[in-house]
Coordinates of C-alpha atoms in Angstrom, one line a residue:
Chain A
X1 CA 18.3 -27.7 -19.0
X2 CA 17.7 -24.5 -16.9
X3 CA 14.6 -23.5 -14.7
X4 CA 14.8 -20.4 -17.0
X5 CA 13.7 -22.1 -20.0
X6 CA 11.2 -24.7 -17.9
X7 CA 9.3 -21.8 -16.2
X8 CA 8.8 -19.4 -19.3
X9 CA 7.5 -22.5 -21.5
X10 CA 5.0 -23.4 -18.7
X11 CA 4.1 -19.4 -18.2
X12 CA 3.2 -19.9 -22.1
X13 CA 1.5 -23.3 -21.7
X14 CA -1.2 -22.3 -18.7
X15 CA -1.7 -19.0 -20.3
X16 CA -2.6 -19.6 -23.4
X17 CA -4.7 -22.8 -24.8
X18 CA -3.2 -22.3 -28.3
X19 CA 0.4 -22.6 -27.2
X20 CA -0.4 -25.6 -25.2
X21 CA -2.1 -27.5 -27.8
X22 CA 0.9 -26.3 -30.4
X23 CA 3.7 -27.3 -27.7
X24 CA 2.4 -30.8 -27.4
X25 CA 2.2 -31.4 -30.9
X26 CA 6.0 -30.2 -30.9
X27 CA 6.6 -32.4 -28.0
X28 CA 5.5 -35.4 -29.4
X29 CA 7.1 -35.1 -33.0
X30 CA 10.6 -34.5 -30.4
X31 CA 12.4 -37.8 -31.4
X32 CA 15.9 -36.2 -29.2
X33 CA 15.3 -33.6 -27.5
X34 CA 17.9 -30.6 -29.0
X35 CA 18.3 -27.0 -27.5
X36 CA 17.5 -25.9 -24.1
X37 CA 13.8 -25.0 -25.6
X38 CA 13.2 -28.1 -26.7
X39 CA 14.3 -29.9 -23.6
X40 CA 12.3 -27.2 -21.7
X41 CA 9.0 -28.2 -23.9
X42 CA 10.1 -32.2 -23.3
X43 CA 10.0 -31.4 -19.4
X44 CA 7.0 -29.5 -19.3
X45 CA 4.7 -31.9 -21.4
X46 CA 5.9 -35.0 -19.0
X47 CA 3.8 -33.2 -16.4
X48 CA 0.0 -35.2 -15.9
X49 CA -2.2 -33.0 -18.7
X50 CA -5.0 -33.0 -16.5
X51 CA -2.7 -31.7 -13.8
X52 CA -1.3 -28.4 -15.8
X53 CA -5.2 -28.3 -17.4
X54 CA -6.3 -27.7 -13.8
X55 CA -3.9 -25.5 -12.7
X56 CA -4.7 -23.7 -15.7
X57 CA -8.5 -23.3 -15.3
X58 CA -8.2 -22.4 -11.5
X59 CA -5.7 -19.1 -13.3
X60 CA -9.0 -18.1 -15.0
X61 CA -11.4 -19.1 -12.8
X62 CA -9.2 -16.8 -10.0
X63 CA -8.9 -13.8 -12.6
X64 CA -12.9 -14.4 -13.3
X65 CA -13.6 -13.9 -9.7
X66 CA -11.2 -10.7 -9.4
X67 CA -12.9 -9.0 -12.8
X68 CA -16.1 -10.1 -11.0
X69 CA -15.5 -8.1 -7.6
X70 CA -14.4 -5.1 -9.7
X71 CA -17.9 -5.4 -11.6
X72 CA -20.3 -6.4 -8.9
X73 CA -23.2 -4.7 -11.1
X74 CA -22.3 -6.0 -14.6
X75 CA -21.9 -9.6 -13.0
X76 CA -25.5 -9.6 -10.5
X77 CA -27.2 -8.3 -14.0
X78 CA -25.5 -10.4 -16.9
X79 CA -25.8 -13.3 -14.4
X80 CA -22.8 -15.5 -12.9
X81 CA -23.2 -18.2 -15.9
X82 CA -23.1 -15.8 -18.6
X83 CA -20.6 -13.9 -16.9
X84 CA -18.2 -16.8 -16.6
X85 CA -19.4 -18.0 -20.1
X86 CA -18.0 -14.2 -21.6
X87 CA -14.8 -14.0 -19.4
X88 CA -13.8 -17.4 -20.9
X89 CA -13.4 -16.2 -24.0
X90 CA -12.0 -12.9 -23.3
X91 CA -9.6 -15.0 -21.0
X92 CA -7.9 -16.6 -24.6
X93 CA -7.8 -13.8 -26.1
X94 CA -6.2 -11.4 -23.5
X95 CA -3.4 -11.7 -20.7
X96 CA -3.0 -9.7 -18.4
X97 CA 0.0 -7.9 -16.6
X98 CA 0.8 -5.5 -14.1
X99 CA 0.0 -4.6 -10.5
X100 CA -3.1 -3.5 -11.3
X101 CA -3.5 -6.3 -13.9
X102 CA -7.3 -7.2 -12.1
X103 CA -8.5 -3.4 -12.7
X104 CA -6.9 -4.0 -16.3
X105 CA -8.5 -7.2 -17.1
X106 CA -11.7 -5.2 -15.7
X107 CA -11.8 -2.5 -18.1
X108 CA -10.7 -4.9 -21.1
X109 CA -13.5 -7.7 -20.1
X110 CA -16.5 -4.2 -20.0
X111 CA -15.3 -2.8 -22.9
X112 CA -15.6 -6.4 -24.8
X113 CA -18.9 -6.3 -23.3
X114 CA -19.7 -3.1 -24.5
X115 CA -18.7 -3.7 -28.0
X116 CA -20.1 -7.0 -28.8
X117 CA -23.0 -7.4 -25.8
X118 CA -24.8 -10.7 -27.4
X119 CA -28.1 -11.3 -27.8
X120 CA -29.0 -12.8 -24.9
X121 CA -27.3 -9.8 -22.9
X122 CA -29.7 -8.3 -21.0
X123 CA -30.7 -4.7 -21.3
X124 CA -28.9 -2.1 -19.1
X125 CA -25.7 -4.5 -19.0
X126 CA -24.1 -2.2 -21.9
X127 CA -24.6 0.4 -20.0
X128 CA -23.5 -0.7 -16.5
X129 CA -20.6 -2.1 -17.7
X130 CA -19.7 1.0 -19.0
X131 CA -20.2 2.8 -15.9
X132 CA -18.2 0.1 -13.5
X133 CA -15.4 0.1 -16.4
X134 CA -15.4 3.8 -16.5
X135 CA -15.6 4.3 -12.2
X136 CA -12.2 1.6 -12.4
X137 CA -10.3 3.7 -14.7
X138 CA -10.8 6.9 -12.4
X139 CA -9.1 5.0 -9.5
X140 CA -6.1 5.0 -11.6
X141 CA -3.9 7.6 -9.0
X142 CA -2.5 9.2 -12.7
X143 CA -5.7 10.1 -14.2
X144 CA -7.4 13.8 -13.4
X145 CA -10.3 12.9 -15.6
X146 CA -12.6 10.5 -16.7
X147 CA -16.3 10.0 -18.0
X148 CA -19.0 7.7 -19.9
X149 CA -23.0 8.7 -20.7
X150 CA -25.3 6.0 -20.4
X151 CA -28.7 5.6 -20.9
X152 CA -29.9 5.1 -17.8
X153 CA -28.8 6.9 -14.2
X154 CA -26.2 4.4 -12.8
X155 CA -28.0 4.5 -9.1
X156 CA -31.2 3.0 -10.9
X157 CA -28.7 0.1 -12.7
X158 CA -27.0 -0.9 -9.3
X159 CA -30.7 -1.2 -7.3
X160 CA -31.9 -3.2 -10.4
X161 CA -29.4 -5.6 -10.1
X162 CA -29.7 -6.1 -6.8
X163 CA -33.2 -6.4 -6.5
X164 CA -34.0 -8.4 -10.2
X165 CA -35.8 -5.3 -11.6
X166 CA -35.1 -5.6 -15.7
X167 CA -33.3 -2.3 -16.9
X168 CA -36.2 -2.4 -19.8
X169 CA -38.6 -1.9 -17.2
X170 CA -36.8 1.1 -15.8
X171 CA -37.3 4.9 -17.1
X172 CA -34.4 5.6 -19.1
X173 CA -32.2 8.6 -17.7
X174 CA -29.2 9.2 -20.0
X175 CA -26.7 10.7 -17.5
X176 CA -23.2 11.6 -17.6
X177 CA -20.8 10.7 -14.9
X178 CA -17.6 12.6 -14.5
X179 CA -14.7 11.6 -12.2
X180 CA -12.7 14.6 -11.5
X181 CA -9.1 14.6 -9.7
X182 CA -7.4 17.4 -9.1
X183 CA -3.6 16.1 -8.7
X184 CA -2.0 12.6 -9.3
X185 CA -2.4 10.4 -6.5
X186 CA -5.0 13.0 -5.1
X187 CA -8.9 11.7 -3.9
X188 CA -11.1 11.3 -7.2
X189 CA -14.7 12.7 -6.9
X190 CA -17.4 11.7 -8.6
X191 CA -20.1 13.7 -10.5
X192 CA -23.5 13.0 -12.4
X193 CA -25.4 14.7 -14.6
X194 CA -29.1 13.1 -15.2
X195 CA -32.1 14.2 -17.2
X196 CA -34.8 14.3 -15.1
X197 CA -37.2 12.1 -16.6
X198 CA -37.3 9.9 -20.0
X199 CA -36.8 11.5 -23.5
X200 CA -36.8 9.7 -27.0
X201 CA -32.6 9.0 -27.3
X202 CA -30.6 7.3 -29.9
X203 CA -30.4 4.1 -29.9
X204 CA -26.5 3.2 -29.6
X205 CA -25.0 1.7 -27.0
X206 CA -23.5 3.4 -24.1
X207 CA -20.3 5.8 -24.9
X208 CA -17.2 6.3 -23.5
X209 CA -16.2 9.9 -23.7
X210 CA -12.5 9.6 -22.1
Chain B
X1 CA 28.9 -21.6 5.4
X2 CA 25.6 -21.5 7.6
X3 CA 23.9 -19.1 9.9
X4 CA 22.8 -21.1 13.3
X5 CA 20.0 -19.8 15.4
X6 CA 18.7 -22.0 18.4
X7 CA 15.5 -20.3 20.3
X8 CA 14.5 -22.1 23.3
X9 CA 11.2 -21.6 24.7
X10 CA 9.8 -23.8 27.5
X11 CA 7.1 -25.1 26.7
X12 CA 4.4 -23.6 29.3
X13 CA 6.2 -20.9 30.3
X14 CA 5.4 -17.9 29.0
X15 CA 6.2 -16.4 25.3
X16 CA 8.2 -13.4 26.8
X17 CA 10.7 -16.2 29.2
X18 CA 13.2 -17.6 26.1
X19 CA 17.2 -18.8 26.7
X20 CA 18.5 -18.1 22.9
X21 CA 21.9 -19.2 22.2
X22 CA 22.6 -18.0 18.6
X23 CA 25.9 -17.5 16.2
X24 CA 26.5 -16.6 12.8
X25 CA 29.2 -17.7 10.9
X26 CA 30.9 -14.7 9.2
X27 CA 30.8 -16.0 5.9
X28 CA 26.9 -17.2 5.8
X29 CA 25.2 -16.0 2.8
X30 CA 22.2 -14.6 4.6
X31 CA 22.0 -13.7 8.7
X32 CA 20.0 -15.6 10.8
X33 CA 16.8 -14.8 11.6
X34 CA 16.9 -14.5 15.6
X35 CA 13.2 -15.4 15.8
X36 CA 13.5 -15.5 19.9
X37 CA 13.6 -11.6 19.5
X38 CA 10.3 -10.9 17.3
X39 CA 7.6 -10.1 19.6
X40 CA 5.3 -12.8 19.8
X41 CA 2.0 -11.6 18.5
X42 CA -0.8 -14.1 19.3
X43 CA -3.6 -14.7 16.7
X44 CA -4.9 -12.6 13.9
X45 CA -6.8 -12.5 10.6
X46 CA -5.7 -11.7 7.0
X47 CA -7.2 -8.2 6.3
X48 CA -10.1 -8.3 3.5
X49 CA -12.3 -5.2 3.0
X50 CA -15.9 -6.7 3.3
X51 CA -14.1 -7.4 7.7
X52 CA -13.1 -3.2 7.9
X53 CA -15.8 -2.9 10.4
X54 CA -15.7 -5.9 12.2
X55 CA -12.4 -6.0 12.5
X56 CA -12.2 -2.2 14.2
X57 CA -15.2 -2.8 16.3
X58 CA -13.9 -6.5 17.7
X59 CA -9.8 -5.2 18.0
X60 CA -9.7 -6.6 21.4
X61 CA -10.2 -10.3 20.2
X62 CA -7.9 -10.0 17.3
X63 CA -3.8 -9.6 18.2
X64 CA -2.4 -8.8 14.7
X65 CA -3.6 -8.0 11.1
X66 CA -2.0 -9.5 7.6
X67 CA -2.1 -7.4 4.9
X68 CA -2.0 -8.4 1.3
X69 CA 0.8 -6.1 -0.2
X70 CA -0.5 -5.8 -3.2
X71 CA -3.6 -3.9 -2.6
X72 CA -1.4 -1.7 -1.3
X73 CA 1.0 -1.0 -4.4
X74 CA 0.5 2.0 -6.6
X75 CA -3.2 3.2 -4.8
X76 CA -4.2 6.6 -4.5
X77 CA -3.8 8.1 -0.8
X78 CA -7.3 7.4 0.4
X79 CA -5.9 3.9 0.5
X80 CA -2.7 4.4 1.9
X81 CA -4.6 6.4 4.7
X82 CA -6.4 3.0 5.5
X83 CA -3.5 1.2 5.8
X84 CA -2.7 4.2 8.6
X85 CA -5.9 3.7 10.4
X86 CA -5.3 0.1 10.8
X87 CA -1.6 0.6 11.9
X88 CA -3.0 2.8 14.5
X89 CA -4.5 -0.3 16.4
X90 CA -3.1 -3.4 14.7
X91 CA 0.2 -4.7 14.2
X92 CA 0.5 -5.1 10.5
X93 CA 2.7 -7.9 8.7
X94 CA 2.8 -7.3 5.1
X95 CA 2.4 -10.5 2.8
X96 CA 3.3 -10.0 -0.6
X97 CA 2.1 -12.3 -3.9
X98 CA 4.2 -11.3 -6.7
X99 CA 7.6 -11.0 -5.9
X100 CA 8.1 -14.3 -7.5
X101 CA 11.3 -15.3 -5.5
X102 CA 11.2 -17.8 -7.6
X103 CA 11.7 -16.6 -11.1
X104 CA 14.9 -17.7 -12.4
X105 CA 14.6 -14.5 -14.8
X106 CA 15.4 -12.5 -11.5
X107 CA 13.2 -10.1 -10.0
X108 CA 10.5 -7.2 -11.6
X109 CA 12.6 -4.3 -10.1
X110 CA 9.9 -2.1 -9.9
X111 CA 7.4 -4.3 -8.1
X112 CA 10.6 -5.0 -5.7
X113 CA 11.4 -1.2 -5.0
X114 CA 7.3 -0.8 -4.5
X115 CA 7.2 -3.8 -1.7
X116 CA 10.5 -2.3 -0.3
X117 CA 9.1 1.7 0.2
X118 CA 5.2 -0.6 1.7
X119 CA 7.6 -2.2 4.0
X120 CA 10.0 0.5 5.4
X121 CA 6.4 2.4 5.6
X122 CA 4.7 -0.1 7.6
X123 CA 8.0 -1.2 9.6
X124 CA 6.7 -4.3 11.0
X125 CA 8.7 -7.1 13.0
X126 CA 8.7 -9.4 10.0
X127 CA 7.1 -9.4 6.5
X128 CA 6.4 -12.5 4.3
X129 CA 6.6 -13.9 0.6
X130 CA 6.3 -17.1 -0.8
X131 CA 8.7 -20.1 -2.4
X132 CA 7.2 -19.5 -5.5
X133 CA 7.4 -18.4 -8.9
X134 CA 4.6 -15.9 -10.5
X135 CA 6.0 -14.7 -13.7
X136 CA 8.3 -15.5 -16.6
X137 CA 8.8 -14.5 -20.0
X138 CA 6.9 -11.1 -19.5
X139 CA 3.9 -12.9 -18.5
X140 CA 2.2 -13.1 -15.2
X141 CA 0.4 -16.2 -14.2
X142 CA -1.6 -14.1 -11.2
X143 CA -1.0 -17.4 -9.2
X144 CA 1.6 -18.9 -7.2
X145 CA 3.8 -21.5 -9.3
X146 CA 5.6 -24.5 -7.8
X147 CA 9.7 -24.7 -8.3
X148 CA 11.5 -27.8 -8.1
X149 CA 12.9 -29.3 -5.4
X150 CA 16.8 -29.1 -6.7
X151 CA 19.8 -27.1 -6.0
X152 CA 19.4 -24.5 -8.7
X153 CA 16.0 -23.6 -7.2
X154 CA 17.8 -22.8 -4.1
X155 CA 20.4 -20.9 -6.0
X156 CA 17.8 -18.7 -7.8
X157 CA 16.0 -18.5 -4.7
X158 CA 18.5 -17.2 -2.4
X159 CA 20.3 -15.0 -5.0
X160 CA 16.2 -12.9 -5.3
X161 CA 16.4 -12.9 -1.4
X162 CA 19.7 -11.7 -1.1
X163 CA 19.0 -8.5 -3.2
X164 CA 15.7 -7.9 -1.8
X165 CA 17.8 -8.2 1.9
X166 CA 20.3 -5.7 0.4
X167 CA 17.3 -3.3 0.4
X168 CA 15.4 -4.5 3.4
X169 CA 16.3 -4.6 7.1
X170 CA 13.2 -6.4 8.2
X171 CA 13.2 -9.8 8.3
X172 CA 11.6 -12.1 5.4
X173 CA 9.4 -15.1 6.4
X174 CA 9.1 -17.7 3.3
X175 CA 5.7 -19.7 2.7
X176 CA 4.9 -23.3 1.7
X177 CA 2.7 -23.2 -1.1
X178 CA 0.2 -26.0 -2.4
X179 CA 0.8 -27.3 -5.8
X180 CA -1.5 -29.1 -8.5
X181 CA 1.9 -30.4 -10.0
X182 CA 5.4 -30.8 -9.7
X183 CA 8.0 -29.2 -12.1
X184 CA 10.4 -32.0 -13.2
X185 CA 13.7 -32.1 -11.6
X186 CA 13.2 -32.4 -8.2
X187 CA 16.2 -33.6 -6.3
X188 CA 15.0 -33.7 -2.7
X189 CA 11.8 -33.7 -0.6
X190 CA 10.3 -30.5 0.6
X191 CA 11.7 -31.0 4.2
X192 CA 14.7 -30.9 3.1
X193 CA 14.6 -28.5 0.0
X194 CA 13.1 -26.0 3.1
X195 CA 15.7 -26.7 5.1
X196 CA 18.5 -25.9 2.9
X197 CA 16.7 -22.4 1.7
X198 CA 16.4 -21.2 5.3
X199 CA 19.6 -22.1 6.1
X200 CA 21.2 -20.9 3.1
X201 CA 19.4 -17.2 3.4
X202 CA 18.8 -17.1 6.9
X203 CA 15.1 -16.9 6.7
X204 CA 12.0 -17.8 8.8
X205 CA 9.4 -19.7 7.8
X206 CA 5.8 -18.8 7.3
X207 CA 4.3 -22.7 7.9
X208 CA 1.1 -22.4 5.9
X209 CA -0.6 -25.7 7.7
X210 CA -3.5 -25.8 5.3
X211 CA -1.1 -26.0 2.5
X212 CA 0.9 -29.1 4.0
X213 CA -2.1 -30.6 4.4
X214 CA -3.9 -29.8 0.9
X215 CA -0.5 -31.3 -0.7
X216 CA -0.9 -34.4 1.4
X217 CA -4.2 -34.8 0.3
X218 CA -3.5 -34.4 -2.9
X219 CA -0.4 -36.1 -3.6
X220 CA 0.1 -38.7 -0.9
X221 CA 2.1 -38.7 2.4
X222 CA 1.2 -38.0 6.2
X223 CA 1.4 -34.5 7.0
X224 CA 3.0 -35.4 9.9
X225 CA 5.5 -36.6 8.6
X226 CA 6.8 -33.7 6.2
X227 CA 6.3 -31.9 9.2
X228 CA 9.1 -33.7 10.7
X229 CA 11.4 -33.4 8.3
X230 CA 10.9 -29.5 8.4
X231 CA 13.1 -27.2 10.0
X232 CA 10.7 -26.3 12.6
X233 CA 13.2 -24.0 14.8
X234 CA 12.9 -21.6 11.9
X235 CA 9.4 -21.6 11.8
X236 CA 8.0 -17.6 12.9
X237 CA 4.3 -17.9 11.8
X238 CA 1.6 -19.5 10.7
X239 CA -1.6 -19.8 8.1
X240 CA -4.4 -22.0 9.0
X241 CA -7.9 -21.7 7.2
X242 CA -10.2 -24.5 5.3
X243 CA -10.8 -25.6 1.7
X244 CA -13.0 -27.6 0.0
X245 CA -13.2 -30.8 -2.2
X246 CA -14.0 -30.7 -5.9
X247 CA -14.1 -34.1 -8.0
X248 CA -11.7 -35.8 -5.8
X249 CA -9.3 -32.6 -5.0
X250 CA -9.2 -30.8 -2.2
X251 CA -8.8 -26.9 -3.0
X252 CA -7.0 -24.2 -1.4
X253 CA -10.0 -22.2 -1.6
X254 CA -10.0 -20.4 1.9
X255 CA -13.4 -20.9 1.8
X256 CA -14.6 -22.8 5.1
X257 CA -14.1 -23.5 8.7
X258 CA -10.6 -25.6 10.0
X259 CA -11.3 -29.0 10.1
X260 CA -9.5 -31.1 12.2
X261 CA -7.1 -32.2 10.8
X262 CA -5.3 -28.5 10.2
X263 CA -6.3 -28.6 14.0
X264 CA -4.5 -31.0 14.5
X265 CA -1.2 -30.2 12.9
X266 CA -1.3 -26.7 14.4
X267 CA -1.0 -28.2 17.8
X268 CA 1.6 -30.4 16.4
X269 CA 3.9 -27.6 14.9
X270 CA 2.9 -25.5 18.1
X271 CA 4.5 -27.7 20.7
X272 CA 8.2 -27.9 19.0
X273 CA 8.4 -24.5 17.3
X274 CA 9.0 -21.0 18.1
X275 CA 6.0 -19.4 16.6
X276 CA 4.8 -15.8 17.0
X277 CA 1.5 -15.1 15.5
X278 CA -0.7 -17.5 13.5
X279 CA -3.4 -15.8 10.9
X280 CA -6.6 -17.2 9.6
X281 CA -7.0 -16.7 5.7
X282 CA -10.6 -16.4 5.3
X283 CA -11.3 -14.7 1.8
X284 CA -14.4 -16.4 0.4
X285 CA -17.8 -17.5 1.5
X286 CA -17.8 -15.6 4.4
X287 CA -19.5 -16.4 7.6
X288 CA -20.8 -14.5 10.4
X289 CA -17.9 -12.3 11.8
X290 CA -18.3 -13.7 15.0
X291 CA -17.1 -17.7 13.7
X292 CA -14.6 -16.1 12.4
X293 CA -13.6 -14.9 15.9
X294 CA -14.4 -18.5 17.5
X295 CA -11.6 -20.0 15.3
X296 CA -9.4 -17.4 16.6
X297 CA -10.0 -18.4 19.8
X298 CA -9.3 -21.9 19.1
X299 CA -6.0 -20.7 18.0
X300 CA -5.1 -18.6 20.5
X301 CA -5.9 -20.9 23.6
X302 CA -3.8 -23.4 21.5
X303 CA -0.7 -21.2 21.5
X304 CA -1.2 -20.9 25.0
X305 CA -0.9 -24.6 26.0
X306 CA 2.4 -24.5 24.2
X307 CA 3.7 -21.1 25.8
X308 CA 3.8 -19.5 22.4
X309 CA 2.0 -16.1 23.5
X310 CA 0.9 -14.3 26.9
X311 CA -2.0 -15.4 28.8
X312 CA -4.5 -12.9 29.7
X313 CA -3.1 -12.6 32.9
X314 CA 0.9 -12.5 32.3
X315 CA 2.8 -9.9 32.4
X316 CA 3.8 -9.8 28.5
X317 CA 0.3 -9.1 27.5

């Protein structure tokens, strides 16, 4: 039985709740163990549940916390319980890879947020989300160009969550924020275009433009 | 076929006074780390951002930085020109997570050419990964995995280390990692699983004290005694921080003060090994800078007792 087959059954088994609920059923209806998959699956399931189930939570809990340092806004604003709540599912759904896998799992987790917010989501989270997502993407050394609108000015967003102000109480600015680099791997700036004071605006969510 | 290094270092005397008697057989797999020739660094902190400042405006209490790798991996310049400011007044060891020694699959080879160009870049004394497995299958867990305590392990381990010291002049230190569970086929104790690796690749040891302990904790046994049967003489740095309990479990969490007991086992490990630099892993719930600095301290006047670094007042300092 090699470490080969053992280590890409448990990589399937702590990364995904589906496969390890399917695996064990296959372990247990294993009356001799035949092929080196099968033995790999025998192995794997003799391993204390409750051990590989906490190992497996502390993966998303760990990739929760990393998502939640690239959105420091969208986290203070949806809350840490909701926040957790959301990235759990988005977690079973979605793996991700890469040396930037953190900045991925980032701009997947906002976009989810940004298509299918909830009803309890609070106002301005759409749109803050989209910002953070959009401001993550730019630090990507290959891209020269990247921007979102919002509905509200991205400064005002930021203090409100870090104060408690409600984004419904602020005075909606729809703003677009560019993030302009002018060769790979060079410095990215950042500009933003605000209106200067309310106006009557659609009523759809924040957009991504690039 | 074994590569032998003995570094002496009398214990009180100071870090830059050592009698090394070393050979390597021809034949061995991997050279010898000849640890008696790093420089001994004293006591320093793993590198976070939310420490930037504190950790230019208090250089003069801190000996040597640790740098995760892989916030350094594919970054545009303006992060690479931090890593420049702080190699302007730190040493910098670079610590890697994802090289997955471990992966029987073999290595990613383009996260292994990027960790080889941060390396040659930085050129530090040594840089360190971990005994550990962090992807298979084309998936990455993001955490480190255990391996099994078995022959083929050491295989698959040494066979990753060898390419990656093809590529790489600068010696590789190897951490202990903590582990909720075991992967079946474990054919002998960590002690001695260690003590084969090293010998078989030639590599130091990056004793992560926190992590003996956690596993103690968690699975049974006296730390001091799988300290024992570790090959301390191969042992170049160390990790020390606190965790936290949860339900029963003690977590890895780098999240609070040493207790005593880590305490305890550094001045163990510091009085029978060659150490050069220990470094605190604070990454969560952070404290005033200046605790942070205390446990330093602690650290350092430790190292001290046992001769591992310069005094204040020696010559080597």
């Amino acid at each position: 039985m090699a470490l080969a087959d053992i280590q890409r059954i448990l990589t399937q088994i702590l990364t995904s709740p589906e496969i390890r609920e399917r695996l064990r059923a296959e372990a247990e209806s294993l009356t001799d163990a035949e092929g080196p998959r099968q033995e790999a699956i025998h192995a794997v399931m003799t391993i204390p549940p409750h051990q590989l189930g906490h190992y497996a939570k502390a993966l998303v809990n760990k990739r929760c916390r990393a998502v939640g340092k690239c959105l420091p806004a969208t986290l203070r604003m949806l809350g840490t319980d909701r926040f957790r709540e959301r990235f759990r599912v988005h977690a079973e759904e979605t793996w991700p890879t890469g040396p930037a896998r953190h900045r991925d799992d980032a701009i997947a987790f906002a976009e989810k947020l940004r298509r299918a917010p909830g009803p309890d989501c609070p106002d301005g989270v759409v749109d803050i989300a989209a910002y953070e997502s959009a401001a993550l993407r730019a630090r990507d050394p290959s891209r020269r160009i990247v921007a979102v609108l919002a509905r509200y000015a991205p400064e005002d967003l930021i203090s409100a969550s870090t104060t408690g102000q409600r984004a419904a109480d602020l005075i909606r600015r729809p703003t677009v924020v560019v993030w302009v680099r002018l060769w790979k791997g060079g410095p990215s700036r950042e500009f933003r275009f605000s209106t200067p004071q309310s106006r009557p605006i659609p009523s759809e969510s924040a957009t991504r433009l690039t | 076929m074994e590569g032998v290094v003995e570094g002496v270092v009398a214990e009180g005397a100071a870090a830059d006074v050592a009698d090394v008697a070393g050979a390597v057989d021809e034949d061995c797999e991997g050279s010898a780390i000849m640890i008696s020739t790093l420089p001994a660094l004293g006591v320093g902190l793993g590198f976070r951002e939310p420490f930037r400042s504190d950790v230019l405006f208090h250089r003069d209490r801190i000996d040597f930085l640790e740098i995760t790798a892989d916030h350094y991996l594919d970054v545009p310049d303006g992060k690479l020109q931090e890593l420049e400011m702080l190699a302007d007044h730190f040493t910098l060891i670079p610590h890697g997570l994802s090289l997955s020694l471990g992966s029987a699959e073999g290595l990613d080879q383009g996260y292994r050419n990027q960790i080889v160009d941060l390396v040659r870049r930085i050129d530090p004394p040594w840089w360190s990964e971990h005994v550990a497995f962090t992807r298979a299958g084309g998936i990455e867990l993001g955490h480190l995995a255990p391996v099994p305590f078995s022959h083929e392990a050491i295989d698959i381990l040494a066979a990753n280390i060898a390419e990656v010291q093809e590529l790489l002049d600068t010696p590789l230190i190897l951490e202990n990692i903590t582990y909720d569970f075991r992967l079946p086929g474990d054919e002998l104790d960590e002690g001695a699983f260690l003590a084969k690796l090293t010998e078989r690749t030639g590599c130091g040891l990056l004793l992560d004290l926190t992590n003996l302990y956690t596993n103690a904790m968690n699975h049974g046994g006296d730390p001091i005694d799988l300290l024992d049967q570790l090959p301390l003489d191969r042992v170049v740095q160390l990790h020390f921080v606190g965790g936290h309990w949860e339900q029963g479990v003690l977590i890895d969490s780098h999240s609070q003060p040493v207790p005593a007991q880590v305490w305890e086992l550094m001045d163990f490990v510091l009085a029978r090994a060659p150490v050069r630099g220990a470094i605190l892993e604070r990454d969560e719930n952070l404290p005033p800078f200046e605790s942070l600095l205390d446990e330093l301290e602690r650290a350092r006047q430790l190292g001290r007792k046992h001769g591992r670094w310069p005094s204040p007042t020696s010559n080597g300092s």
